[in-house]
Structure formats: structure tokens, C-alpha cells
């Protein structure tokens, strides 16, 4: 247990009760460092699977809620649900998505700020259980016969706040335990939680939909609530919290991300202890690479979340092989986009490690997104086989850079050399990058709600334009990484140092 008395900290880290239980089965009375790493990897992985699983019911039930109503609102009625069954139904659903994602985006900045100052295990647990409660309350409207638009709006607004707690916490905890060696691959595999969560959420929501759309929300809500308790019982936030000792034989590697990171992150922290100071919000923005990647993610996440919230509805509204698919079939088919996202995240992480360039990899995937989207819209209706292939391909290129930027890139920048080993920036930097991206995520689905009523072609042109802008925002970082690959890091650093001096970032709040 680590007891801290510094006025810059608001909590005392305590070893999770589940760790005490597991230690009873060890002869040494202590878990190894690698066992802790495995536990952190698995717990943060399943935690964020649960977060994403609770976001999918909204997209799965869109078609059911917006169907023309029979005029009778019984618990078994699947023919539409007021107020979403009218001509402005899709626009109202888009407004609810906007409310959720807007609060999620703003909450991300607040949660990141708090996450660097509070106990991450407790904070994450609050986010998971709160998400479960408000996801379930959305579904309760089915049995309570609630048709007030403002009820659904309020529930989604509060759900967005609790959802925003998750991401800064899980990335910060993972970054506390893993150094930069093969971080791209590790986090590429780990980032599969986003797509796997979408798949599981889709399957649960679709499977329960036949019993009434309310169950599509309650199922994922129960899952995340249960896992929230598991996280509280077992998640070790960082090595000092559980008195974990690292094997000193491990060697760290360096990588390029705008600047060359020349010192081992985890090694320095394990040898000197965690820097207890929290980095200020404005200071975190000044870390080289944070701003371009944050604004890049704005447009990347706009594309990704438009698919997250509207793909099942789009599939159900589009003839594939001359036939319209049912809501259940459309929901199941849409999971192939997320399967592609799993592959894309792993490939992006692997290539970024091999090339030693996060920006090059992210930019390449983003530019390939444009033809992938064009082909899916143009030829996806020809046959089921072609739709599956093109949907999977789009998932690879849309979610690949999204996964890379929100995981490996955020963790790298949160441990940038300008922080001088400060461990208290991970949640803040993660929140800045993903919070900025979440603003785009809020805008994309609501625009789609209005534009889709006019033309789905216009929706896809919007998405392709967003992808192009996203890639262009990484231009300077890509040029820097290419120069580094061609001429070596020392020459590039000398030029950068002479042209743009960067003082150490040491601003505290």
C-alpha cells in the first residue's frame, strides 16, 4: 500500500481486496510483475468491452423505434415508439446521440483532469456502474410506457457523463504498467476491445430485441455493472500501489513521434518512483504531437462513430442483392465492420512499430479509408458477399487509425520526454486526444440524422471529406517521421532544436 500525504494528491492508494485474496494462494505471498501486467491487460480490456457494449443498443433499436407506429404502445409492440415514430424520428434520434456524445466529449476533459488526481480504480468503477444504471433506465421506458423525448434526452445525457470516465482511466492504468517496447502491437491487440465490445453489444441487443427493445438496453447494463464490481475488487492501478517489483533485465526501446523519445518510461519510474505532480491542462496541449493528433482524431472519430450509430439502420434501409434485410439480420451483419476494426487496430499497431512511425501508419490508413468508403457505398448493394467484403475492408481502414491514436499514440504522448518522467499526465493527455475526437463523434451522427433524410450519398461524401481532412492534419508529423527514417533521428532533432526550441513542460495545477 502506498500512503501519500502531498497536498497535490487527493487520495491514498490501497491494494485492491481481490489482490489480498489471490496472494493467499502464492507461496511467496506475492504476485509477480508479469502476473500483474496480465491482470491489468485483461481487466482494462473487458472493462472497455463493457463500455462499448452499452453504446450499441441505441443503434440496434433505431429501426424499431422509428418504425411507423400502430398507435398502441404495449410492452409487446415493436412497430414504433413515440416520439420517434413520426417523420422527424431520425432527427430526434440524432439529437439524442448528439446529447450523449456532447456530454461524453466535455466529460472526457473533466474525467481526464480528475483521473490524474483521484484513485483510478474507484473512479473507473463509478463510471462503469453509473453507465449500467442509466443504460438500464433508457430500457425501463419500454415497460413504464414512457414517451417523453426529454426523458430519453436526460437519460442519455447522464449516461454520456459516466461513459466519459472510462477511457482516460483504462489508458492511464495500462500506461502505468507497460513501457514503450512493442507498445503499438500490445495496444493494437488491446484496442480490439472497442470492436469486440461493439460486436458483443450488437449480438446481445439484437438477440434480446425479439423480447422487447427494453431488454436490448438492460442486458448490456447488467454486464457492465457486474464487471464494475470485478474491476473494483482486482484492478491494480500502478506498481507502487501493490508493491510490485519489475525485473530489471527488460530492455526498453525508443520510438519517433514528432520528437524522439530517448528515455525509458516505465524503467525511469520504477527506479525513481512516480512523479506525484499532475500536469496542467494547457501544458498538456503544448506537448509536441498532442494538438495535431487530437484534431486528426476529431475527424477520424466522426467517421467511426457515424458507422457505430447508423450502420445497422443504413443496412436495413438499403437493398442488398435486391432484398431488404430485417432489423435482426442488419444488426448481426453490421458486426463485420467491427471485426474489420479488430484486424485494423492490430495491423496499425504492428506497422507503426515496424516503421517506428505512428503518424505515417495512421495517415496511410486514413487515406485508404476514402476509397474504401466510396466502394462500399457504390457496390455494397450488389450482393451479400460483396457487401460483407467491402464492409469488412471499411472497418479495417476506419477503425485502424482510430484505435492507434486513442491507445499507443495517447500513451506515448502522455509519457513524452518533455514531461521529465512525470507519471501524472497520462489521463490528461488521453482525455485531450479522445475528448477532442469525441466532439467529432458527436457531430457525425447528428449530421447523419439530418443528411440521411435527404440522401445517403451525401452522408458518404461527408465521411470521405472528413477522412481527407483528418489525413491532412498529420502532414507535418508524417514529414518529420519520413525524414527521420531517411536521415536518422539525430539530424532531424538538430534541425528541430535549432528552428523551434521547446522548453520542458512543468506546469502544474
XYZ file of C-alpha atoms in Angstrom:
509
model
C 0.000 0.000 0.000
C 1.222 3.471 -0.824
C 0.208 6.266 1.528
C 0.722 9.754 0.108
C 0.478 12.979 2.040
C 1.369 15.500 -0.646
C -1.135 18.319 -0.939
C -1.114 17.758 -4.688
C -2.887 14.433 -4.183
C -6.423 13.807 -3.060
C -6.335 10.112 -2.216
C -4.430 7.225 -0.651
C -3.751 4.215 -2.879
C -4.847 0.948 -1.299
C -4.162 -2.546 -2.555
C -7.409 -3.963 -4.037
C -9.122 -6.525 -1.765
C -9.074 -9.118 -4.529
C -5.278 -8.929 -4.681
C -5.062 -9.831 -0.984
C -7.240 -12.854 -1.737
C -5.085 -14.003 -4.679
C -1.878 -13.612 -2.673
C -3.069 -16.271 -0.263
C -2.574 -18.864 -2.994
C 1.035 -17.817 -3.706
C 3.873 -19.436 -1.775
C 5.781 -16.192 -1.824
C 2.654 -14.361 -0.733
C 3.101 -12.004 -3.677
C 2.176 -11.862 -7.366
C 4.886 -11.378 -9.977
C 5.179 -8.246 -12.082
C 4.139 -10.143 -15.223
C 1.096 -11.531 -13.442
C 0.077 -8.001 -12.534
C 0.594 -6.917 -16.143
C -1.612 -9.762 -17.377
C -4.281 -8.835 -14.825
C -4.214 -5.173 -15.859
C -4.371 -6.054 -19.553
C -7.382 -8.362 -19.093
C -9.316 -6.179 -16.645
C -8.961 -2.952 -18.646
C -9.750 -4.901 -21.814
C -13.021 -6.360 -20.531
C -13.934 -3.081 -18.820
C -13.891 -1.194 -22.095
C -15.613 -4.035 -23.915
C -18.464 -3.434 -21.489
C -18.430 0.335 -22.083
C -18.771 -0.132 -25.835
C -21.340 -2.905 -25.474
C -23.637 -0.432 -23.699
C -23.383 2.018 -26.623
C -24.643 -0.397 -29.266
C -28.306 -0.780 -28.219
C -29.009 2.761 -29.453
C -28.012 1.860 -32.995
C -29.668 -1.569 -32.899
C -33.090 -0.276 -31.820
C -33.142 2.794 -34.095
C -35.044 0.957 -36.790
C -37.552 -0.407 -34.276
C -38.168 2.928 -32.561
C -38.570 4.857 -35.817
C -40.995 2.455 -37.500
C -44.457 3.882 -38.273
C -46.469 3.220 -35.129
C -49.606 1.112 -34.837
C -50.930 3.657 -32.355
C -50.857 1.185 -29.446
C -47.950 1.318 -27.039
C -47.915 -2.008 -25.314
C -44.902 -3.818 -23.946
C -45.012 -6.193 -26.901
C -45.395 -3.510 -29.567
C -42.378 -3.453 -31.914
C -43.998 -1.222 -34.534
C -42.504 2.084 -33.421
C -42.215 4.163 -30.286
C -43.322 7.742 -29.815
C -41.839 10.280 -30.140
C -39.518 8.571 -32.658
C -42.161 7.071 -34.936
C -43.029 10.295 -36.758
C -41.489 11.890 -39.864
C -38.843 13.603 -37.711
C -37.959 10.387 -35.903
C -34.441 10.035 -37.287
C -33.697 13.677 -36.462
C -34.851 13.156 -32.851
C -32.701 10.047 -32.541
C -29.801 12.065 -33.914
C -30.399 14.733 -31.262
C -30.231 12.106 -28.525
C -26.960 10.848 -29.975
C -25.701 14.433 -30.014
C -26.622 14.944 -26.355
C -24.861 11.741 -25.331
C -21.707 12.387 -27.326
C -21.504 16.102 -26.473
C -21.569 15.376 -22.758
C -19.192 12.469 -23.366
C -16.735 14.813 -25.113
C -16.861 17.513 -22.436
C -16.863 14.921 -19.686
C -13.732 13.363 -21.166
C -11.721 16.515 -20.419
C -13.096 16.704 -16.887
C -12.582 12.980 -16.270
C -9.014 13.129 -17.542
C -8.264 16.062 -15.251
C -9.752 14.215 -12.272
C -8.216 10.883 -13.266
C -4.705 12.240 -12.717
C -5.731 13.286 -9.208
C -8.082 10.550 -7.950
C -7.871 6.825 -7.353
C -8.324 5.389 -10.855
C -9.781 2.101 -9.608
C -12.596 3.763 -7.685
C -13.167 6.379 -10.375
C -13.398 3.724 -13.097
C -15.813 1.660 -11.009
C -18.090 4.682 -10.565
C -18.070 5.197 -14.325
C -18.970 1.573 -15.042
C -21.780 1.254 -12.504
C -23.193 4.678 -13.398
C -23.190 3.692 -17.070
C -25.040 0.497 -16.200
C -27.711 2.348 -14.229
C -28.533 4.897 -16.930
C -28.341 2.398 -19.784
C -30.909 0.301 -17.931
C -33.104 3.355 -17.284
C -33.321 4.004 -21.026
C -34.707 0.498 -21.444
C -37.077 0.896 -18.485
C -39.102 3.303 -20.654
C -40.288 0.229 -22.567
C -42.128 -1.235 -19.573
C -43.003 2.098 -17.938
C -44.629 3.237 -21.208
C -42.607 6.475 -21.256
C -42.781 8.532 -24.446
C -41.311 11.854 -23.359
C -38.450 12.948 -25.602
C -36.912 14.814 -22.659
C -36.790 11.642 -20.575
C -34.671 9.907 -23.216
C -32.589 13.051 -23.662
C -31.880 13.353 -19.922
C -31.012 9.666 -19.553
C -28.569 9.739 -22.466
C -27.002 12.958 -21.198
C -26.238 11.392 -17.814
C -25.096 8.166 -19.454
C -22.641 10.206 -21.537
C -21.052 11.652 -18.415
C -20.458 8.258 -16.790
C -19.216 6.801 -20.098
C -16.612 9.581 -20.320
C -14.900 8.346 -17.166
C -13.874 5.033 -18.724
C -11.347 5.846 -21.415
C -8.904 8.137 -19.544
C -8.853 5.658 -16.668
C -8.149 2.470 -18.616
C -5.434 4.046 -20.798
C -3.756 5.626 -17.764
C -3.743 2.320 -15.862
C -2.392 0.400 -18.856
C 0.293 3.034 -19.418
C 1.364 2.666 -15.780
C 2.270 -0.982 -16.377
C 3.662 -1.222 -19.926
C 6.718 0.502 -21.365
C 7.275 1.537 -24.977
C 8.709 -1.746 -26.214
C 6.206 -3.117 -28.753
C 3.598 -0.744 -27.323
C 1.998 -0.429 -30.763
C 1.376 -4.180 -31.030
C 0.312 -4.528 -27.388
C -2.124 -1.665 -27.606
C -3.181 -2.705 -31.091
C -4.338 -6.026 -29.659
C -5.737 -4.309 -26.565
C -7.650 -1.770 -28.657
C -9.676 -4.644 -30.095
C -11.922 -4.093 -27.066
C -13.679 -1.318 -28.993
C -14.736 -3.549 -31.868
C -15.290 -6.617 -29.691
C -17.467 -4.508 -27.390
C -19.459 -3.324 -30.394
C -19.863 -6.907 -31.581
C -20.927 -8.217 -28.176
C -23.259 -5.270 -27.657
C -24.792 -5.827 -31.095
C -25.293 -9.541 -30.503
C -26.816 -9.024 -27.048
C -29.069 -6.176 -28.159
C -30.129 -7.979 -31.338
C -30.728 -11.268 -29.545
C -32.898 -9.641 -26.869
C -34.772 -7.356 -29.273
C -37.415 -10.019 -30.003
C -38.460 -9.888 -26.333
C -38.924 -6.102 -26.487
C -36.464 -3.298 -27.188
C -36.094 -2.505 -23.480
C -34.197 -5.764 -22.960
C -31.648 -4.627 -25.546
C -30.540 -1.994 -23.018
C -30.926 -3.961 -19.802
C -28.706 -6.856 -20.984
C -25.539 -4.778 -21.570
C -26.347 -2.702 -18.454
C -26.208 -5.782 -16.221
C -22.924 -6.827 -17.840
C -21.102 -3.554 -17.173
C -22.447 -3.295 -13.620
C -21.134 -6.750 -12.749
C -17.755 -6.056 -14.346
C -17.540 -2.751 -12.460
C -17.569 -4.693 -9.214
C -14.876 -7.042 -10.552
C -12.687 -4.072 -11.505
C -13.016 -2.558 -8.037
C -12.063 -5.849 -6.406
C -8.994 -6.669 -8.504
C -7.571 -3.793 -10.606
C -4.033 -2.726 -9.550
C -3.655 0.913 -10.608
C 0.147 1.048 -10.688
C 3.182 -0.902 -9.386
C 3.671 1.101 -6.148
C 0.047 0.515 -5.156
C 0.674 -3.235 -4.890
C 4.407 -3.113 -4.077
C 5.205 -4.754 -7.415
C 8.852 -5.062 -8.397
C 9.882 -5.186 -12.000
C 12.558 -7.485 -13.402
C 15.394 -5.148 -14.323
C 16.543 -7.287 -17.250
C 13.848 -5.960 -19.555
C 15.096 -3.513 -22.163
C 13.061 -0.618 -23.416
C 13.127 0.765 -26.915
C 12.717 4.253 -28.329
C 10.328 5.482 -30.947
C 9.666 8.528 -33.059
C 6.539 10.655 -32.657
C 7.286 14.172 -33.843
C 10.195 14.140 -31.376
C 12.450 11.226 -30.469
C 11.642 9.727 -27.104
C 15.013 8.826 -25.680
C 14.311 7.595 -22.195
C 12.567 4.531 -20.870
C 9.199 5.414 -19.428
C 8.479 2.559 -17.060
C 12.124 1.938 -16.140
C 12.664 5.522 -15.036
C 9.509 5.488 -12.994
C 10.307 2.209 -11.321
C 13.790 3.383 -10.386
C 12.959 6.898 -9.224
C 9.345 6.451 -8.165
C 6.262 8.077 -9.599
C 6.383 11.826 -10.019
C 3.415 12.870 -7.908
C 2.702 16.142 -9.688
C -0.192 16.488 -12.107
C 0.401 18.232 -15.422
C -1.855 21.174 -16.216
C -4.463 21.058 -18.968
C -2.898 23.835 -21.099
C 0.574 22.420 -20.553
C -0.580 19.041 -21.836
C -1.802 20.693 -25.053
C 1.745 22.023 -25.584
C 3.290 18.555 -25.638
C 4.630 18.084 -29.203
C 2.193 15.993 -31.237
C -0.847 16.328 -28.961
C -2.673 19.030 -30.945
C -2.313 17.534 -34.465
C -3.307 14.063 -33.307
C -6.218 15.443 -31.283
C -7.666 17.334 -34.259
C -6.941 14.392 -36.547
C -8.984 12.201 -34.205
C -11.813 14.756 -34.357
C -12.451 13.786 -37.986
C -11.408 10.138 -37.653
C -13.858 9.567 -34.823
C -16.570 11.450 -36.714
C -16.353 8.735 -39.363
C -16.069 5.842 -36.917
C -18.980 6.876 -34.707
C -21.234 7.567 -37.656
C -20.829 3.880 -38.513
C -21.226 2.914 -34.847
C -24.591 4.657 -34.520
C -26.043 4.370 -38.023
C -24.631 1.311 -39.809
C -27.356 -1.177 -38.714
C -30.025 1.358 -39.722
C -28.298 2.035 -43.063
C -28.081 -1.698 -43.822
C -31.764 -2.188 -43.019
C -32.710 0.692 -45.320
C -30.567 -0.476 -48.261
C -31.419 -3.262 -50.694
C -28.671 -5.886 -50.739
C -28.934 -8.304 -53.627
C -32.409 -6.927 -54.334
C -33.735 -7.575 -50.815
C -34.222 -5.553 -47.635
C -32.840 -7.226 -44.507
C -34.659 -7.483 -41.181
C -33.546 -5.468 -38.144
C -32.032 -8.565 -36.552
C -30.122 -9.573 -39.676
C -28.938 -5.993 -40.240
C -27.644 -5.784 -36.677
C -25.761 -9.060 -36.984
C -24.336 -8.154 -40.387
C -23.054 -4.812 -39.106
C -20.759 -6.627 -36.670
C -18.482 -7.458 -39.621
C -17.463 -3.798 -39.686
C -16.203 -4.229 -36.130
C -14.470 -7.498 -36.995
C -12.562 -5.495 -39.599
C -11.849 -2.941 -36.868
C -10.155 -5.605 -34.728
C -7.890 -6.550 -37.630
C -7.261 -2.893 -38.467
C -6.232 -1.989 -34.920
C -3.751 -4.861 -34.708
C -2.300 -4.151 -38.160
C -1.974 -0.431 -37.422
C -0.139 -1.158 -34.181
C 2.183 -3.674 -35.863
C 3.048 -1.444 -38.811
C 3.620 1.572 -36.568
C 6.114 -0.434 -34.501
C 7.905 -1.764 -37.573
C 8.104 1.658 -39.223
C 8.811 3.437 -35.941
C 6.225 5.960 -37.083
C 2.741 6.400 -35.648
C 1.834 9.309 -37.947
C 2.911 7.513 -41.127
C 0.787 4.497 -40.246
C -2.251 6.488 -39.136
C -2.076 8.694 -42.224
C -1.791 5.720 -44.572
C -4.845 4.020 -43.093
C -6.834 7.256 -43.136
C -6.164 7.944 -46.828
C -7.148 4.358 -47.699
C -10.429 4.955 -45.860
C -11.601 7.232 -48.684
C -11.660 4.624 -51.494
C -12.963 2.004 -49.036
C -15.995 4.171 -48.223
C -16.603 5.000 -51.883
C -16.551 1.329 -52.893
C -18.851 0.311 -50.037
C -21.469 2.896 -50.938
C -21.217 2.239 -54.689
C -21.083 -1.550 -54.791
C -22.236 -2.718 -51.339
C -25.786 -3.287 -52.595
C -24.799 -5.655 -55.438
C -24.775 -8.838 -53.371
C -24.396 -10.069 -49.805
C -20.878 -11.379 -50.493
C -19.645 -8.068 -51.902
C -21.298 -6.172 -49.036
C -19.526 -8.366 -46.474
C -16.115 -7.929 -48.125
C -16.451 -4.165 -48.524
C -17.903 -3.654 -45.031
C -15.021 -5.620 -43.504
C -12.480 -3.622 -45.541
C -14.043 -0.314 -44.488
C -13.841 -1.439 -40.854
C -10.109 -2.161 -41.208
C -9.259 1.311 -42.509
C -11.770 3.335 -40.470
C -11.034 1.800 -37.066
C -7.307 1.105 -37.582
C -6.106 4.708 -37.105
C -8.826 5.381 -34.524
C -7.505 2.520 -32.405
C -3.865 3.542 -32.894
C -4.350 7.207 -31.969
C -6.515 6.577 -28.910
C -4.181 3.948 -27.453
C -0.493 3.817 -28.403
C -0.246 7.434 -29.549
C -2.042 8.773 -26.461
C 0.133 6.677 -24.137
C 3.319 7.764 -25.957
C 2.437 11.439 -25.749
C 1.354 11.091 -22.131
C 4.909 9.950 -21.333
C 6.728 12.382 -23.629
C 10.316 13.289 -22.727
C 9.314 16.916 -22.143
C 7.400 15.705 -19.075
C 10.700 14.649 -17.485
C 9.347 11.319 -16.229
C 6.179 12.798 -14.756
C 3.660 9.964 -14.444
C 0.660 12.166 -13.839
C -0.090 13.239 -17.420
C -1.439 10.052 -18.969
C -5.111 10.558 -18.154
C -4.988 14.255 -19.059
C -3.330 13.691 -22.453
C -5.603 10.744 -23.184
C -8.631 12.885 -22.339
C -7.443 15.751 -24.562
C -6.937 13.493 -27.576
C -10.036 11.348 -27.175
C -12.124 14.246 -25.848
C -11.374 16.288 -28.968
C -12.161 13.231 -31.061
C -15.428 12.810 -29.199
C -16.550 16.269 -30.296
C -16.312 14.968 -33.864
C -18.044 11.786 -32.750
C -20.940 13.906 -31.504
C -21.207 15.894 -34.713
C -21.069 12.973 -37.171
C -24.136 11.001 -36.022
C -26.362 14.059 -35.616
C -25.437 15.366 -39.068
C -26.176 11.926 -40.443
C -29.631 12.022 -38.860
C -30.478 15.096 -40.937
C -28.499 14.357 -44.111
C -29.709 10.739 -44.407
C -33.273 12.021 -44.738
C -32.113 13.688 -47.956
C -29.519 11.303 -49.380
C -27.214 8.551 -48.163
C -24.807 9.537 -50.940
C -24.390 12.898 -49.224
C -23.627 11.111 -45.942
C -20.797 9.138 -47.532
C -19.386 12.249 -49.233
C -19.335 13.894 -45.809
C -17.454 10.932 -44.357
C -14.904 10.870 -47.188
C -14.285 14.603 -46.780
C -13.753 14.143 -43.048
C -11.230 11.375 -43.734
C -9.311 13.601 -46.151
C -9.082 16.458 -43.645
C -8.012 14.011 -40.951
C -5.104 12.797 -43.051
C -4.002 16.309 -43.991
C -3.759 17.300 -40.318
C -0.953 14.749 -39.857
C 1.115 16.082 -42.766
C 3.803 17.803 -40.682
C 4.250 14.814 -38.380
C 4.417 12.460 -41.364
C 7.124 14.603 -42.983
C 9.113 14.596 -39.735
C 8.878 10.820 -39.419
C 9.841 10.262 -43.065
C 12.905 12.496 -42.631
C 13.822 10.551 -39.525
C 13.565 7.242 -41.367
C 15.673 8.567 -44.248
C 18.300 10.596 -42.421
C 18.267 9.372 -38.837
C 16.856 10.903 -35.679
C 19.934 12.881 -34.679
C 19.950 15.084 -37.781
C 16.225 15.716 -37.558
C 16.492 16.565 -33.864
C 19.300 19.034 -34.543
C 17.236 20.845 -37.168
C 14.150 20.867 -34.947
C 16.141 22.090 -31.965
C 17.666 24.960 -33.911
C 14.392 26.056 -35.518
C 11.913 25.559 -32.680
C 13.216 25.495 -29.098
C 10.900 23.624 -26.748
C 11.276 24.244 -23.030
C 10.413 21.410 -20.632
C 6.775 21.212 -19.721
C 6.442 21.662 -15.994
C 3.161 23.483 -15.423
C 1.123 22.177 -12.517
C -2.404 22.716 -11.327
